[in-house]
Short mmCIF file of C-alpha atoms in Angstrom, two decimals:
data_model
loop_
_atom_site.label_atom_id
_atom_site.label_comp_id
_atom_site.label_asym_id
_atom_site.label_seq_id
_atom_site.Cartn_x
_atom_site.Cartn_y
_atom_site.Cartn_z
CA MET A 174 46.49 -59.37 -28.58
CA LYS A 175 43.04 -59.21 -30.34
CA ARG A 176 39.69 -60.40 -28.55
CA PRO A 177 38.84 -63.96 -29.32
CA THR A 178 35.67 -64.08 -31.68
CA ILE A 179 33.08 -66.51 -32.73
CA ALA A 180 35.17 -66.93 -36.12
CA ASP A 181 38.25 -68.01 -34.12
CA ILE A 182 36.20 -70.80 -32.40
CA ALA A 183 34.63 -71.85 -35.57
CA THR A 184 38.15 -72.20 -37.39
CA ARG A 185 39.36 -74.24 -34.27
CA ALA A 186 36.34 -76.45 -34.26
CA GLY A 187 36.06 -76.88 -38.06
CA VAL A 188 32.40 -75.85 -38.05
CA SER A 189 30.67 -72.71 -39.36
CA LYS A 190 30.04 -69.38 -37.35
CA VAL A 191 26.35 -70.24 -37.39
CA ALA A 192 26.98 -73.57 -35.57
CA VAL A 193 29.13 -71.81 -33.14
CA SER A 194 26.44 -69.26 -32.46
CA TYR A 195 23.88 -72.16 -31.97
CA ALA A 196 25.94 -73.96 -29.67
CA LEU A 197 26.93 -70.97 -27.37
CA ASN A 198 23.39 -69.52 -27.26
CA GLY A 199 21.89 -73.04 -26.33
CA GLN A 200 19.97 -73.25 -29.44
CA PRO A 201 19.06 -76.54 -31.54
CA GLY A 202 20.88 -77.31 -34.84
CA VAL A 203 24.25 -78.80 -33.45
CA SER A 204 24.70 -82.15 -31.83
CA GLU A 205 25.52 -82.27 -28.21
CA ALA A 206 28.89 -83.66 -28.89
CA THR A 207 29.80 -80.57 -31.24
CA ARG A 208 28.25 -78.24 -28.64
CA ALA A 209 30.49 -79.63 -25.95
CA ARG A 210 33.51 -79.33 -28.05
CA ILE A 211 32.71 -75.55 -29.05
CA VAL A 212 32.09 -74.58 -25.46
CA ALA A 213 35.35 -76.17 -24.51
CA ILE A 214 37.21 -74.23 -27.07
CA ALA A 215 35.42 -70.90 -26.17
CA ASP A 216 36.56 -71.47 -22.57
CA GLU A 217 40.02 -72.42 -23.43
CA ILE A 218 40.72 -69.35 -25.62
CA GLY A 219 38.80 -67.01 -23.30
CA TRP A 220 35.97 -66.04 -25.37
CA ARG A 221 33.11 -64.15 -23.65
CA PRO A 222 29.81 -62.65 -25.14
CA ASN A 223 30.11 -59.17 -26.50
CA SER A 224 28.12 -57.19 -24.02
CA ALA A 225 27.42 -54.29 -26.40
CA ALA A 226 26.18 -56.64 -29.07
CA ARG A 227 23.88 -58.39 -26.34
CA ALA A 228 22.55 -55.19 -25.22
CA LEU A 229 21.52 -54.26 -28.96
CA ASN A 230 19.63 -57.45 -29.04
CA GLY A 231 17.74 -56.66 -25.84
CA ALA A 232 19.87 -58.67 -23.49
CA ARG A 233 20.97 -57.36 -20.05
CA ALA A 234 24.21 -55.23 -19.91
CA ASN A 235 25.11 -57.01 -16.64
CA CYS A 236 26.26 -53.64 -15.39
CA VAL A 237 24.97 -50.86 -13.35
CA GLY A 238 25.81 -47.12 -12.92
CA LEU A 239 26.81 -44.75 -10.28
CA ALA A 240 27.56 -40.97 -11.36
CA LEU A 241 29.05 -38.83 -8.27
CA CYS A 242 28.85 -35.02 -8.49
CA ARG A 243 31.82 -34.04 -6.44
CA PRO A 244 35.51 -33.36 -7.24
CA ALA A 245 37.38 -36.64 -8.18
CA ARG A 246 40.20 -35.63 -5.82
CA ILE A 247 37.70 -35.93 -2.84
CA LEU A 248 37.03 -39.55 -3.61
CA GLY A 249 40.72 -40.29 -2.93
CA VAL A 250 40.63 -39.07 0.44
CA GLU A 251 37.07 -39.36 1.80
CA PRO A 252 36.53 -42.93 3.01
CA PHE A 253 32.69 -43.03 2.99
CA PHE A 254 32.22 -43.57 -0.88
CA MET A 255 35.09 -45.95 -1.05
CA GLU A 256 33.44 -48.22 1.47
CA LEU A 257 30.13 -47.78 0.16
CA ILE A 258 31.58 -48.79 -3.27
CA SER A 259 33.25 -51.90 -1.70
CA GLY A 260 30.01 -53.17 -0.45
CA ILE A 261 28.05 -52.47 -3.75
CA GLU A 262 30.85 -54.44 -5.53
CA GLY A 263 30.80 -57.26 -3.32
CA VAL A 264 27.31 -57.95 -4.13
CA LEU A 265 27.49 -57.28 -7.72
CA ALA A 266 30.69 -59.54 -8.12
CA ASP A 267 28.86 -62.55 -6.80
CA ARG A 268 26.38 -61.79 -9.75
CA SER A 269 29.03 -61.12 -12.37
CA TYR A 270 27.87 -57.58 -12.62
CA ALA A 271 30.12 -54.77 -13.20
CA LEU A 272 29.81 -51.16 -11.73
CA LEU A 273 30.16 -48.26 -14.25
CA LEU A 274 31.53 -45.14 -12.31
CA GLN A 275 31.70 -41.58 -13.52
CA VAL A 276 32.52 -38.23 -11.80
CA VAL A 277 30.46 -35.43 -12.94
CA THR A 278 30.60 -31.65 -12.11
CA SER A 279 26.80 -30.84 -12.19
CA HIS A 280 23.44 -32.62 -11.75
CA GLN A 281 22.41 -31.71 -15.14
CA GLN A 282 25.60 -33.62 -16.44
CA GLU A 283 24.81 -36.47 -14.08
CA SER A 284 21.22 -36.69 -15.60
CA GLU A 285 22.91 -36.58 -19.13
CA VAL A 286 25.20 -39.49 -18.15
CA TYR A 287 22.25 -41.68 -16.97
CA ARG A 288 20.29 -40.69 -20.16
CA ARG A 289 23.29 -41.78 -22.49
CA TRP A 290 24.11 -45.03 -20.44
CA TRP A 291 20.47 -46.09 -20.50
CA GLY A 292 19.80 -45.13 -24.17
CA GLU A 293 23.00 -46.97 -25.25
CA SER A 294 21.88 -50.07 -23.23
CA ARG A 295 25.24 -49.87 -21.35
CA ILE A 296 23.44 -50.40 -17.82
CA ASP A 297 20.62 -52.07 -16.50
CA GLY A 298 19.94 -49.79 -13.52
CA VAL A 299 21.65 -47.04 -11.26
CA PHE A 300 22.29 -45.97 -7.97
CA LEU A 301 21.32 -42.14 -6.95
CA VAL A 302 23.12 -40.58 -4.27
CA ASP A 303 23.32 -37.10 -2.34
CA LEU A 304 19.68 -36.46 -2.67
CA HIS A 305 18.50 -32.87 -2.88
CA TYR A 306 15.09 -31.37 -2.13
CA SER A 307 12.83 -31.09 -5.31
CA ASP A 308 15.68 -32.99 -7.11
CA THR A 309 15.29 -32.92 -10.72
CA ARG A 310 17.30 -36.01 -11.02
CA VAL A 311 14.32 -38.09 -9.46
CA THR A 312 11.86 -36.96 -11.94
CA GLU A 313 14.27 -37.51 -14.91
CA LEU A 314 14.96 -41.02 -13.77
CA GLU A 315 11.21 -41.78 -13.19
CA ARG A 316 10.62 -40.58 -16.59
CA LEU A 317 13.19 -42.96 -18.19
CA GLY A 318 11.63 -45.76 -16.28
CA MET A 319 14.92 -47.51 -15.51
CA PRO A 320 15.56 -49.52 -12.24
CA VAL A 321 16.98 -47.14 -9.50
CA VAL A 322 17.88 -47.22 -5.92
CA VAL A 323 18.12 -44.10 -4.02
CA ILE A 324 20.83 -44.08 -1.33
CA GLY A 325 19.10 -41.39 0.85
CA HIS A 326 15.86 -40.60 2.62
CA PRO A 327 12.61 -41.72 1.01
CA SER A 328 10.73 -38.40 1.59
CA GLU A 329 12.44 -36.98 -1.48
CA SER A 330 12.81 -40.13 -3.63
CA GLY A 331 9.42 -39.97 -5.37
CA THR A 332 8.42 -43.44 -6.67
CA LEU A 333 12.05 -44.57 -6.55
CA SER A 334 13.08 -47.38 -4.22
CA ALA A 335 15.24 -45.76 -1.39
CA VAL A 336 17.88 -47.30 1.19
CA TRP A 337 18.49 -44.95 4.06
CA SER A 338 19.50 -44.82 7.74
CA ASP A 339 17.92 -42.33 10.47
CA ASP A 340 20.47 -39.66 10.67
CA GLY A 341 18.27 -37.65 13.21
CA GLN A 342 18.48 -40.55 15.70
CA ALA A 343 22.21 -40.43 15.54
CA VAL A 344 22.32 -36.70 16.10
CA ARG A 345 20.18 -36.98 19.24
CA GLU A 346 22.26 -39.76 20.52
CA THR A 347 25.64 -37.56 20.18
CA VAL A 348 24.00 -34.43 21.56
CA SER A 349 22.65 -36.42 24.52
CA TYR A 350 26.17 -37.74 25.11
CA LEU A 351 27.84 -34.34 24.98
CA VAL A 352 25.29 -32.86 27.33
CA ALA A 353 25.82 -35.65 29.84
CA LEU A 354 29.48 -34.75 29.78
CA GLY A 355 28.61 -31.07 30.65
CA HIS A 356 28.86 -29.62 27.39
CA HIS A 357 26.44 -26.51 26.86
CA ARG A 358 28.04 -24.77 23.96
CA ILE A 359 27.99 -27.38 20.99
CA ALA A 360 28.85 -26.55 17.49
CA ARG A 361 28.32 -28.70 14.29
CA VAL A 362 30.55 -28.41 11.20
CA ALA A 363 27.98 -29.78 8.59
CA GLY A 364 28.15 -30.56 5.02
CA LEU A 365 26.35 -28.95 2.05
CA PRO A 366 23.14 -27.47 3.07
CA GLY A 367 21.04 -28.50 -0.17
CA LEU A 368 21.25 -32.13 0.77
CA VAL A 369 18.49 -33.96 2.16
CA HIS A 370 20.56 -35.73 4.86
CA THR A 371 22.37 -32.52 5.68
CA ALA A 372 18.90 -30.81 6.36
CA VAL A 373 17.61 -33.80 8.60
CA ARG A 374 20.82 -33.56 10.59
CA ASP A 375 20.30 -29.62 10.85
CA GLN A 376 16.82 -30.14 12.15
CA ALA A 377 17.71 -32.78 14.58
CA PHE A 378 20.65 -30.83 16.07
CA ALA A 379 18.63 -27.82 16.46
CA GLN A 380 15.82 -29.51 18.31
CA ALA A 381 18.44 -31.63 20.49
CA CYS A 382 20.29 -28.53 21.49
CA GLU A 383 17.06 -26.59 22.46
CA GLY A 384 17.67 -25.19 25.97
CA LEU A 385 21.69 -25.13 25.66
CA ALA A 386 23.55 -21.92 26.35
CA GLU A 387 24.88 -21.94 22.59
CA HIS A 388 24.62 -24.12 19.64
CA VAL A 389 25.61 -23.31 15.92
CA THR A 390 25.80 -25.01 12.69
CA VAL A 391 28.27 -23.98 10.20
CA HIS A 392 28.00 -25.38 6.73
CA THR A 393 30.91 -26.43 4.34
CA ASP A 394 31.72 -28.52 1.25
CA TYR A 395 33.00 -31.53 3.30
CA THR A 396 36.76 -30.86 2.48
CA GLY A 397 39.27 -30.90 5.11
CA GLU A 398 40.12 -27.13 4.03
CA GLU A 399 36.48 -25.98 4.76
CA GLY A 400 36.62 -28.11 7.87
CA ALA A 401 39.77 -26.44 9.13
CA ARG A 402 38.40 -22.93 8.31
CA ALA A 403 35.17 -23.34 10.21
CA THR A 404 36.90 -24.78 13.20
CA ARG A 405 39.31 -21.93 13.16
CA ARG A 406 36.50 -19.26 13.17
CA LEU A 407 34.52 -21.17 15.93
CA LEU A 408 37.77 -21.38 18.21
CA SER A 409 38.49 -17.75 17.68
CA SER A 410 34.78 -16.53 19.01
CA PRO A 411 34.66 -15.20 22.32
CA ASP A 412 32.32 -17.82 23.45
CA ARG A 413 33.90 -20.64 21.65
CA PRO A 414 32.23 -24.26 21.77
CA THR A 415 33.45 -26.87 24.20
CA ALA A 416 32.27 -29.62 21.64
CA ILE A 417 32.30 -29.76 17.86
CA VAL A 418 30.50 -32.53 15.82
CA TYR A 419 31.69 -32.80 12.28
CA ASP A 420 29.85 -34.26 9.36
CA ASN A 421 32.55 -36.49 8.06
CA ASP A 422 35.84 -37.84 9.41
CA ILE A 423 38.03 -35.59 7.00
CA MET A 424 36.84 -32.40 8.56
CA ALA A 425 37.08 -33.83 12.02
CA VAL A 426 40.78 -34.69 11.49
CA ALA A 427 41.35 -31.24 10.09
CA GLY A 428 39.46 -29.64 13.12
CA LEU A 429 41.63 -31.75 15.43
CA SER A 430 44.71 -30.42 13.57
CA VAL A 431 43.54 -26.76 14.00
CA ALA A 432 42.73 -27.21 17.77
CA GLN A 433 46.35 -28.50 18.22
CA GLU A 434 47.67 -25.37 16.24
CA MET A 435 45.60 -23.13 18.34
CA ARG A 436 46.91 -24.90 21.60
CA VAL A 437 43.25 -25.91 22.54
CA GLU A 438 43.50 -29.30 24.26
CA VAL A 439 41.50 -32.17 23.08
CA PRO A 440 39.45 -33.15 24.94
CA ALA A 441 40.41 -31.13 28.05
CA ASP A 442 39.32 -27.91 26.00
CA LEU A 443 37.45 -29.22 23.34
CA SER A 444 35.53 -32.59 22.59
CA ILE A 445 35.42 -33.53 19.07
CA VAL A 446 33.02 -36.28 17.20
CA ALA A 447 33.30 -37.53 13.80
CA TRP A 448 30.48 -38.52 11.67
CA ASP A 449 31.35 -42.02 9.96
CA ASP A 450 34.09 -43.92 11.59
CA SER A 451 37.19 -44.95 9.69
CA PRO A 452 40.85 -45.82 10.08
CA LEU A 453 41.72 -42.21 9.74
CA ALA A 454 39.60 -41.31 12.70
CA GLN A 455 41.19 -44.15 14.86
CA VAL A 456 45.05 -43.57 13.94
CA VAL A 457 44.98 -39.77 14.99
CA ARG A 458 45.91 -38.85 18.35
CA PRO A 459 43.79 -38.58 20.40
CA PRO A 460 41.65 -41.17 18.47
CA LEU A 461 38.31 -39.49 17.41
CA THR A 462 34.90 -40.44 18.91
CA ALA A 463 32.80 -41.34 16.20
CA LEU A 464 29.27 -42.29 14.69
CA THR A 465 29.84 -45.73 13.51
CA ARG A 466 27.83 -47.68 11.07
CA ASP A 467 28.56 -50.61 8.54
CA ILE A 468 28.92 -48.58 5.53
CA PRO A 469 29.88 -51.59 3.18
CA ALA A 470 26.70 -53.26 4.43
CA TYR A 471 24.92 -50.04 3.40
CA GLY A 472 26.27 -50.34 -0.08
CA ALA A 473 25.30 -54.18 -0.28
CA HIS A 474 21.81 -53.66 0.84
CA ALA A 475 21.41 -50.91 -1.92
CA ALA A 476 23.07 -53.33 -4.46
CA GLN A 477 20.72 -56.25 -3.45
CA ARG A 478 17.78 -54.12 -3.86
CA LEU A 479 18.97 -52.70 -7.33
CA LEU A 480 19.49 -56.24 -8.63
CA ALA A 481 15.93 -57.22 -7.43
CA LEU A 482 14.41 -54.44 -9.14
CA ILE A 483 16.49 -55.36 -12.36
CA SER A 484 14.78 -59.05 -11.98
CA GLY A 485 11.37 -57.35 -12.05
CA GLU A 486 10.81 -57.77 -8.18
CA SER A 487 8.81 -55.08 -6.16
CA VAL A 488 11.42 -53.49 -3.81
CA PRO A 489 9.99 -51.30 -1.01
CA PRO A 490 12.01 -48.69 0.76
CA PHE A 491 14.45 -50.19 3.39
CA GLU A 492 15.74 -48.40 6.46
CA ASP A 493 19.25 -49.62 7.62
CA ARG A 494 20.62 -49.34 11.04
CA ALA A 495 21.57 -45.87 12.02
CA ALA A 496 24.78 -44.85 13.04
CA SER A 497 25.80 -45.38 16.81
CA LEU A 498 28.33 -43.42 18.93
CA THR A 499 31.73 -45.08 19.59
CA PRO A 500 33.50 -42.94 22.38
CA ARG A 501 37.16 -42.58 22.16
CA GLY A 502 39.68 -40.27 23.35
CA SER A 503 38.58 -37.03 21.60
CA THR A 504 35.51 -36.49 24.08
CA GLY A 505 35.72 -35.75 27.86
CA PRO A 506 33.86 -33.66 30.55
CA ALA A 507 33.51 -29.89 29.61
CA ARG A 508 35.53 -27.41 31.62
CA SER A 509 34.86 -23.70 31.74
CA HIS A 510 37.24 -21.38 30.01
CA THR A 511 39.24 -19.05 32.05
#
């Protein structure tokens, strides 16, 4: 079936296409009775304005963009971005906005996607995620002058508006909890080292662990495979850690599997903490102690601010609530190895 057109409405209403255009755009030139009849026919046959044509005329696209530089297969198993997008979509749907999502393989390609979308008037603004130090995407988006909300720390967001939470606070709370349980050899299986939030966590972890017998951070690519590999190395070392903090739930679940494979009891011999709670962290046995935050609300706050920017409002940086620790069965008192 072809898309309904203004010509279809004109034929059914028995008027010219110009009259239909006037009626649907609220312009004078038709009687109120004719306008009402045309609008009713448009609704009946499911006609909607052509967003591409509206964009060419300088109208809003009613669409915002998000490009993600990570393997598409990870999006299917990593709950964080799906929950973030659900929060974004909840706000956009209320305003009849769409989200244009594309997976890219590099930040250069990501910048090219944003330039193309903006140049073709396909979007009114974008979200920027996975912020790096000296991030070239920030300067590129500043140059384009489009509305942008960075979901990341404002220290590296330039003049772009940012929504973020204090990852350092969450790290300090976690380490304090593990130390209170008697753990003095703590490891962290972290994400990509180039990311700003990874570096913030790295620094907070190193500071919080000062004075402990052992503490180490191992960087990975966030995948379960890398999380399992890092866990296997840590548990094979002579002074293996008694607690491991993982930078996402996928790696934490993989780490739990490795511990069980190596006959390391959780939590008797090893305590495990996952960053970002999820159903996945709760259904494994033992259920994982996790850093919990309302990720859909995080996405909603970012979407609200992007729509405000699009409307011409001034939007200052916004600090969301930090993740807080939810203890479960994967953490317990430390005991020395024999």
